[in-house]
Amino acid sequence: MPCRVQVAALPWRKTAYGVEVMLITSRDTGRWVIPKGWPEGQEDLYESAAREAAEEAGLFGSVSRFEIGRYYYGKRQPSGMEARCEVLVFPMEIDQVAEKWPERKKRKRKWFSPQAAAAMVREPDLGELISAFGVNPRESAA
């Protein structure tokens, strides 16, 4: 069975202490993830990633047109079966964090150092992407 493709935003910002990455909790298990979802209509993939960041975490900013990598995971279906998904990750430099957003009652959000964020996510490939990104985000996001 072929993989289904999803897109994700890797939200980041530069602070006086260095780069931070935002993670959000999943709606079902509460584990730490990045905003992700299905492309819709005629959206470019990077635009879909930015939309997911706005809907799931209330984040706005400049999203890269180029993915920095991919990871795979098993998405639990209502039937109990697992669908294999390939997730394309687009860095997004955040310049606005909304106080109210569509999924604010379903999720938590928090800024982490890239190293801490990499350790918090369940998918090893995503953790590696976050760690590598944290070394030089502007170069990775170019």
JSON list of C-alpha atoms in Angstrom, two decimals:
[
{"chain": "A", "resi": 1, "resn": "MET", "atom": "CA", "xyz": [0.00, 0.00, 0.00]},
{"chain": "A", "resi": 2, "resn": "PRO", "atom": "CA", "xyz": [1.51, 3.39, -0.99]},
{"chain": "A", "resi": 3, "resn": "CYS", "atom": "CA", "xyz": [2.20, 6.12, 1.54]},
{"chain": "A", "resi": 4, "resn": "ARG", "atom": "CA", "xyz": [-0.21, 8.99, 1.91]},
{"chain": "A", "resi": 5, "resn": "VAL", "atom": "CA", "xyz": [1.46, 12.42, 1.78]},
{"chain": "A", "resi": 6, "resn": "GLN", "atom": "CA", "xyz": [1.03, 15.01, 4.49]},
{"chain": "A", "resi": 7, "resn": "VAL", "atom": "CA", "xyz": [2.74, 18.36, 5.01]},
{"chain": "A", "resi": 8, "resn": "ALA", "atom": "CA", "xyz": [4.07, 19.91, 8.19]},
{"chain": "A", "resi": 9, "resn": "ALA", "atom": "CA", "xyz": [5.38, 23.25, 9.34]},
{"chain": "A", "resi": 10, "resn": "LEU", "atom": "CA", "xyz": [8.46, 23.37, 11.56]},
{"chain": "A", "resi": 11, "resn": "PRO", "atom": "CA", "xyz": [7.73, 26.61, 13.47]},
{"chain": "A", "resi": 12, "resn": "TRP", "atom": "CA", "xyz": [10.83, 28.44, 14.69]},
{"chain": "A", "resi": 13, "resn": "ARG", "atom": "CA", "xyz": [11.97, 31.78, 16.00]},
{"chain": "A", "resi": 14, "resn": "LYS", "atom": "CA", "xyz": [15.24, 33.45, 16.94]},
{"chain": "A", "resi": 15, "resn": "THR", "atom": "CA", "xyz": [15.50, 34.73, 20.52]},
{"chain": "A", "resi": 16, "resn": "ALA", "atom": "CA", "xyz": [18.26, 36.28, 22.63]},
{"chain": "A", "resi": 17, "resn": "TYR", "atom": "CA", "xyz": [18.96, 32.73, 23.86]},
{"chain": "A", "resi": 18, "resn": "GLY", "atom": "CA", "xyz": [19.12, 31.15, 20.39]},
{"chain": "A", "resi": 19, "resn": "VAL", "atom": "CA", "xyz": [16.72, 29.31, 18.14]},
{"chain": "A", "resi": 20, "resn": "GLU", "atom": "CA", "xyz": [13.46, 27.89, 19.51]},
{"chain": "A", "resi": 21, "resn": "VAL", "atom": "CA", "xyz": [11.10, 25.42, 17.87]},
{"chain": "A", "resi": 22, "resn": "MET", "atom": "CA", "xyz": [7.41, 25.20, 18.73]},
{"chain": "A", "resi": 23, "resn": "LEU", "atom": "CA", "xyz": [5.76, 21.85, 19.30]},
{"chain": "A", "resi": 24, "resn": "ILE", "atom": "CA", "xyz": [2.07, 21.25, 19.83]},
{"chain": "A", "resi": 25, "resn": "THR", "atom": "CA", "xyz": [0.20, 18.34, 21.35]},
{"chain": "A", "resi": 26, "resn": "SER", "atom": "CA", "xyz": [-1.72, 15.91, 19.19]},
{"chain": "A", "resi": 27, "resn": "ARG", "atom": "CA", "xyz": [-5.48, 15.91, 19.68]},
{"chain": "A", "resi": 28, "resn": "ASP", "atom": "CA", "xyz": [-5.76, 12.18, 20.35]},
{"chain": "A", "resi": 29, "resn": "THR", "atom": "CA", "xyz": [-2.81, 11.13, 22.55]},
{"chain": "A", "resi": 30, "resn": "GLY", "atom": "CA", "xyz": [-1.38, 14.47, 23.70]},
{"chain": "A", "resi": 31, "resn": "ARG", "atom": "CA", "xyz": [2.10, 13.60, 22.44]},
{"chain": "A", "resi": 32, "resn": "TRP", "atom": "CA", "xyz": [4.36, 16.39, 21.14]},
{"chain": "A", "resi": 33, "resn": "VAL", "atom": "CA", "xyz": [4.25, 16.91, 17.35]},
{"chain": "A", "resi": 34, "resn": "ILE", "atom": "CA", "xyz": [4.63, 19.67, 14.77]},
{"chain": "A", "resi": 35, "resn": "PRO", "atom": "CA", "xyz": [1.58, 21.12, 12.96]},
{"chain": "A", "resi": 36, "resn": "LYS", "atom": "CA", "xyz": [0.75, 18.83, 10.04]},
{"chain": "A", "resi": 37, "resn": "GLY", "atom": "CA", "xyz": [-2.11, 17.75, 7.86]},
{"chain": "A", "resi": 38, "resn": "TRP", "atom": "CA", "xyz": [-3.39, 17.02, 4.39]},
{"chain": "A", "resi": 39, "resn": "PRO", "atom": "CA", "xyz": [-2.87, 19.30, 1.40]},
{"chain": "A", "resi": 40, "resn": "GLU", "atom": "CA", "xyz": [-6.16, 20.81, 0.23]},
{"chain": "A", "resi": 41, "resn": "GLY", "atom": "CA", "xyz": [-7.37, 21.78, -3.22]},
{"chain": "A", "resi": 42, "resn": "GLN", "atom": "CA", "xyz": [-4.85, 23.58, -5.40]},
{"chain": "A", "resi": 43, "resn": "GLU", "atom": "CA", "xyz": [-2.64, 24.78, -2.52]},
{"chain": "A", "resi": 44, "resn": "ASP", "atom": "CA", "xyz": [1.10, 24.54, -2.95]},
{"chain": "A", "resi": 45, "resn": "LEU", "atom": "CA", "xyz": [2.49, 22.13, -0.37]},
{"chain": "A", "resi": 46, "resn": "TYR", "atom": "CA", "xyz": [4.29, 24.87, 1.58]},
{"chain": "A", "resi": 47, "resn": "GLU", "atom": "CA", "xyz": [1.03, 26.87, 1.72]},
{"chain": "A", "resi": 48, "resn": "SER", "atom": "CA", "xyz": [-0.74, 23.83, 3.16]},
{"chain": "A", "resi": 49, "resn": "ALA", "atom": "CA", "xyz": [1.95, 23.61, 5.85]},
{"chain": "A", "resi": 50, "resn": "ALA", "atom": "CA", "xyz": [1.45, 27.29, 6.75]},
{"chain": "A", "resi": 51, "resn": "ARG", "atom": "CA", "xyz": [-2.33, 26.79, 6.92]},
{"chain": "A", "resi": 52, "resn": "GLU", "atom": "CA", "xyz": [-1.89, 23.86, 9.30]},
{"chain": "A", "resi": 53, "resn": "ALA", "atom": "CA", "xyz": [0.36, 26.00, 11.55]},
{"chain": "A", "resi": 54, "resn": "ALA", "atom": "CA", "xyz": [-2.35, 28.69, 11.69]},
{"chain": "A", "resi": 55, "resn": "GLU", "atom": "CA", "xyz": [-5.22, 26.24, 12.33]},
{"chain": "A", "resi": 56, "resn": "GLU", "atom": "CA", "xyz": [-3.49, 23.96, 14.83]},
{"chain": "A", "resi": 57, "resn": "ALA", "atom": "CA", "xyz": [-1.26, 26.44, 16.68]},
{"chain": "A", "resi": 58, "resn": "GLY", "atom": "CA", "xyz": [-2.24, 30.01, 15.78]},
{"chain": "A", "resi": 59, "resn": "LEU", "atom": "CA", "xyz": [1.13, 30.64, 14.14]},
{"chain": "A", "resi": 60, "resn": "PHE", "atom": "CA", "xyz": [1.88, 33.03, 11.28]},
{"chain": "A", "resi": 61, "resn": "GLY", "atom": "CA", "xyz": [5.10, 33.89, 9.51]},
{"chain": "A", "resi": 62, "resn": "SER", "atom": "CA", "xyz": [7.32, 33.15, 6.53]},
{"chain": "A", "resi": 63, "resn": "VAL", "atom": "CA", "xyz": [7.23, 29.56, 5.32]},
{"chain": "A", "resi": 64, "resn": "SER", "atom": "CA", "xyz": [9.98, 28.16, 3.12]},
{"chain": "A", "resi": 65, "resn": "ARG", "atom": "CA", "xyz": [8.92, 27.02, -0.33]},
{"chain": "A", "resi": 66, "resn": "PHE", "atom": "CA", "xyz": [11.32, 24.10, 0.03]},
{"chain": "A", "resi": 67, "resn": "GLU", "atom": "CA", "xyz": [11.08, 21.14, 2.38]},
{"chain": "A", "resi": 68, "resn": "ILE", "atom": "CA", "xyz": [14.03, 20.42, 4.66]},
{"chain": "A", "resi": 69, "resn": "GLY", "atom": "CA", "xyz": [13.28, 16.73, 4.79]},
{"chain": "A", "resi": 70, "resn": "ARG", "atom": "CA", "xyz": [10.69, 14.04, 5.29]},
{"chain": "A", "resi": 71, "resn": "TYR", "atom": "CA", "xyz": [9.70, 11.55, 7.93]},
{"chain": "A", "resi": 72, "resn": "TYR", "atom": "CA", "xyz": [7.31, 8.61, 8.07]},
{"chain": "A", "resi": 73, "resn": "TYR", "atom": "CA", "xyz": [4.79, 7.53, 10.66]},
{"chain": "A", "resi": 74, "resn": "GLY", "atom": "CA", "xyz": [1.74, 5.33, 11.06]},
{"chain": "A", "resi": 75, "resn": "LYS", "atom": "CA", "xyz": [-1.53, 7.27, 11.32]},
{"chain": "A", "resi": 76, "resn": "ARG", "atom": "CA", "xyz": [-4.21, 5.40, 13.24]},
{"chain": "A", "resi": 77, "resn": "GLN", "atom": "CA", "xyz": [-7.45, 5.23, 11.25]},
{"chain": "A", "resi": 78, "resn": "PRO", "atom": "CA", "xyz": [-10.97, 5.13, 12.77]},
{"chain": "A", "resi": 79, "resn": "SER", "atom": "CA", "xyz": [-11.08, 1.45, 11.78]},
{"chain": "A", "resi": 80, "resn": "GLY", "atom": "CA", "xyz": [-8.07, 0.77, 14.02]},
{"chain": "A", "resi": 81, "resn": "MET", "atom": "CA", "xyz": [-5.84, 0.13, 11.03]},
{"chain": "A", "resi": 82, "resn": "GLU", "atom": "CA", "xyz": [-2.69, 2.16, 10.53]},
{"chain": "A", "resi": 83, "resn": "ALA", "atom": "CA", "xyz": [-2.01, 4.12, 7.33]},
{"chain": "A", "resi": 84, "resn": "ARG", "atom": "CA", "xyz": [1.63, 4.81, 6.46]},
{"chain": "A", "resi": 85, "resn": "CYS", "atom": "CA", "xyz": [2.21, 8.54, 5.91]},
{"chain": "A", "resi": 86, "resn": "GLU", "atom": "CA", "xyz": [5.13, 10.44, 4.44]},
{"chain": "A", "resi": 87, "resn": "VAL", "atom": "CA", "xyz": [5.37, 13.95, 5.90]},
{"chain": "A", "resi": 88, "resn": "LEU", "atom": "CA", "xyz": [7.16, 16.75, 4.02]},
{"chain": "A", "resi": 89, "resn": "VAL", "atom": "CA", "xyz": [8.53, 19.32, 6.50]},
{"chain": "A", "resi": 90, "resn": "PHE", "atom": "CA", "xyz": [8.67, 23.05, 5.67]},
{"chain": "A", "resi": 91, "resn": "PRO", "atom": "CA", "xyz": [10.43, 25.45, 8.07]},
{"chain": "A", "resi": 92, "resn": "MET", "atom": "CA", "xyz": [8.36, 28.46, 9.05]},
{"chain": "A", "resi": 93, "resn": "GLU", "atom": "CA", "xyz": [9.88, 31.49, 10.77]},
{"chain": "A", "resi": 94, "resn": "ILE", "atom": "CA", "xyz": [7.19, 32.74, 13.14]},
{"chain": "A", "resi": 95, "resn": "ASP", "atom": "CA", "xyz": [6.51, 36.46, 13.55]},
{"chain": "A", "resi": 96, "resn": "GLN", "atom": "CA", "xyz": [3.00, 36.31, 15.02]},
{"chain": "A", "resi": 97, "resn": "VAL", "atom": "CA", "xyz": [1.51, 34.01, 17.68]},
{"chain": "A", "resi": 98, "resn": "ALA", "atom": "CA", "xyz": [-2.27, 34.39, 17.96]},
{"chain": "A", "resi": 99, "resn": "GLU", "atom": "CA", "xyz": [-4.04, 34.32, 21.32]},
{"chain": "A", "resi": 100, "resn": "LYS", "atom": "CA", "xyz": [-7.09, 32.67, 19.72]},
{"chain": "A", "resi": 101, "resn": "TRP", "atom": "CA", "xyz": [-6.96, 30.06, 16.97]},
{"chain": "A", "resi": 102, "resn": "PRO", "atom": "CA", "xyz": [-9.27, 27.29, 15.68]},
{"chain": "A", "resi": 103, "resn": "GLU", "atom": "CA", "xyz": [-7.82, 24.37, 17.69]},
{"chain": "A", "resi": 104, "resn": "ARG", "atom": "CA", "xyz": [-6.82, 26.23, 20.88]},
{"chain": "A", "resi": 105, "resn": "LYS", "atom": "CA", "xyz": [-9.16, 24.13, 23.05]},
{"chain": "A", "resi": 106, "resn": "LYS", "atom": "CA", "xyz": [-7.82, 20.86, 21.63]},
{"chain": "A", "resi": 107, "resn": "ARG", "atom": "CA", "xyz": [-4.05, 21.40, 21.84]},
{"chain": "A", "resi": 108, "resn": "LYS", "atom": "CA", "xyz": [-1.24, 22.86, 23.91]},
{"chain": "A", "resi": 109, "resn": "ARG", "atom": "CA", "xyz": [1.73, 24.62, 22.36]},
{"chain": "A", "resi": 110, "resn": "LYS", "atom": "CA", "xyz": [5.19, 25.33, 23.72]},
{"chain": "A", "resi": 111, "resn": "TRP", "atom": "CA", "xyz": [8.55, 26.66, 22.57]},
{"chain": "A", "resi": 112, "resn": "PHE", "atom": "CA", "xyz": [11.58, 24.37, 23.02]},
{"chain": "A", "resi": 113, "resn": "SER", "atom": "CA", "xyz": [15.25, 24.43, 22.14]},
{"chain": "A", "resi": 114, "resn": "PRO", "atom": "CA", "xyz": [15.83, 22.32, 19.00]},
{"chain": "A", "resi": 115, "resn": "GLN", "atom": "CA", "xyz": [17.62, 19.69, 21.10]},
{"chain": "A", "resi": 116, "resn": "ALA", "atom": "CA", "xyz": [14.76, 19.45, 23.60]},
{"chain": "A", "resi": 117, "resn": "ALA", "atom": "CA", "xyz": [12.15, 19.39, 20.81]},
{"chain": "A", "resi": 118, "resn": "ALA", "atom": "CA", "xyz": [14.04, 16.62, 19.01]},
{"chain": "A", "resi": 119, "resn": "ALA", "atom": "CA", "xyz": [13.97, 14.54, 22.19]},
{"chain": "A", "resi": 120, "resn": "MET", "atom": "CA", "xyz": [10.24, 15.19, 22.76]},
{"chain": "A", "resi": 121, "resn": "VAL", "atom": "CA", "xyz": [8.92, 13.89, 19.41]},
{"chain": "A", "resi": 122, "resn": "ARG", "atom": "CA", "xyz": [8.23, 10.18, 18.98]},
{"chain": "A", "resi": 123, "resn": "GLU", "atom": "CA", "xyz": [9.44, 9.83, 15.38]},
{"chain": "A", "resi": 124, "resn": "PRO", "atom": "CA", "xyz": [13.25, 9.42, 15.24]},
{"chain": "A", "resi": 125, "resn": "ASP", "atom": "CA", "xyz": [13.50, 10.84, 11.71]},
{"chain": "A", "resi": 126, "resn": "LEU", "atom": "CA", "xyz": [11.62, 13.97, 12.77]},
{"chain": "A", "resi": 127, "resn": "GLY", "atom": "CA", "xyz": [13.91, 14.32, 15.77]},
{"chain": "A", "resi": 128, "resn": "GLU", "atom": "CA", "xyz": [16.94, 14.19, 13.49]},
{"chain": "A", "resi": 129, "resn": "LEU", "atom": "CA", "xyz": [15.42, 16.82, 11.19]},
{"chain": "A", "resi": 130, "resn": "ILE", "atom": "CA", "xyz": [14.78, 19.15, 14.12]},
{"chain": "A", "resi": 131, "resn": "SER", "atom": "CA", "xyz": [18.29, 18.67, 15.51]},
{"chain": "A", "resi": 132, "resn": "ALA", "atom": "CA", "xyz": [19.94, 19.34, 12.16]},
{"chain": "A", "resi": 133, "resn": "PHE", "atom": "CA", "xyz": [17.71, 22.35, 11.55]},
{"chain": "A", "resi": 134, "resn": "GLY", "atom": "CA", "xyz": [18.65, 23.86, 14.92]},
{"chain": "A", "resi": 135, "resn": "VAL", "atom": "CA", "xyz": [22.32, 24.06, 13.94]},
{"chain": "A", "resi": 136, "resn": "ASN", "atom": "CA", "xyz": [21.68, 26.63, 11.19]},
{"chain": "A", "resi": 137, "resn": "PRO", "atom": "CA", "xyz": [17.99, 27.42, 10.63]},
{"chain": "A", "resi": 138, "resn": "ARG", "atom": "CA", "xyz": [18.38, 30.22, 8.09]},
{"chain": "A", "resi": 139, "resn": "GLU", "atom": "CA", "xyz": [20.56, 28.05, 5.87]},
{"chain": "A", "resi": 140, "resn": "SER", "atom": "CA", "xyz": [18.16, 25.11, 6.22]},
{"chain": "A", "resi": 141, "resn": "ALA", "atom": "CA", "xyz": [15.14, 27.29, 5.48]},
{"chain": "A", "resi": 142, "resn": "ALA", "atom": "CA", "xyz": [16.64, 28.94, 2.38]}
]
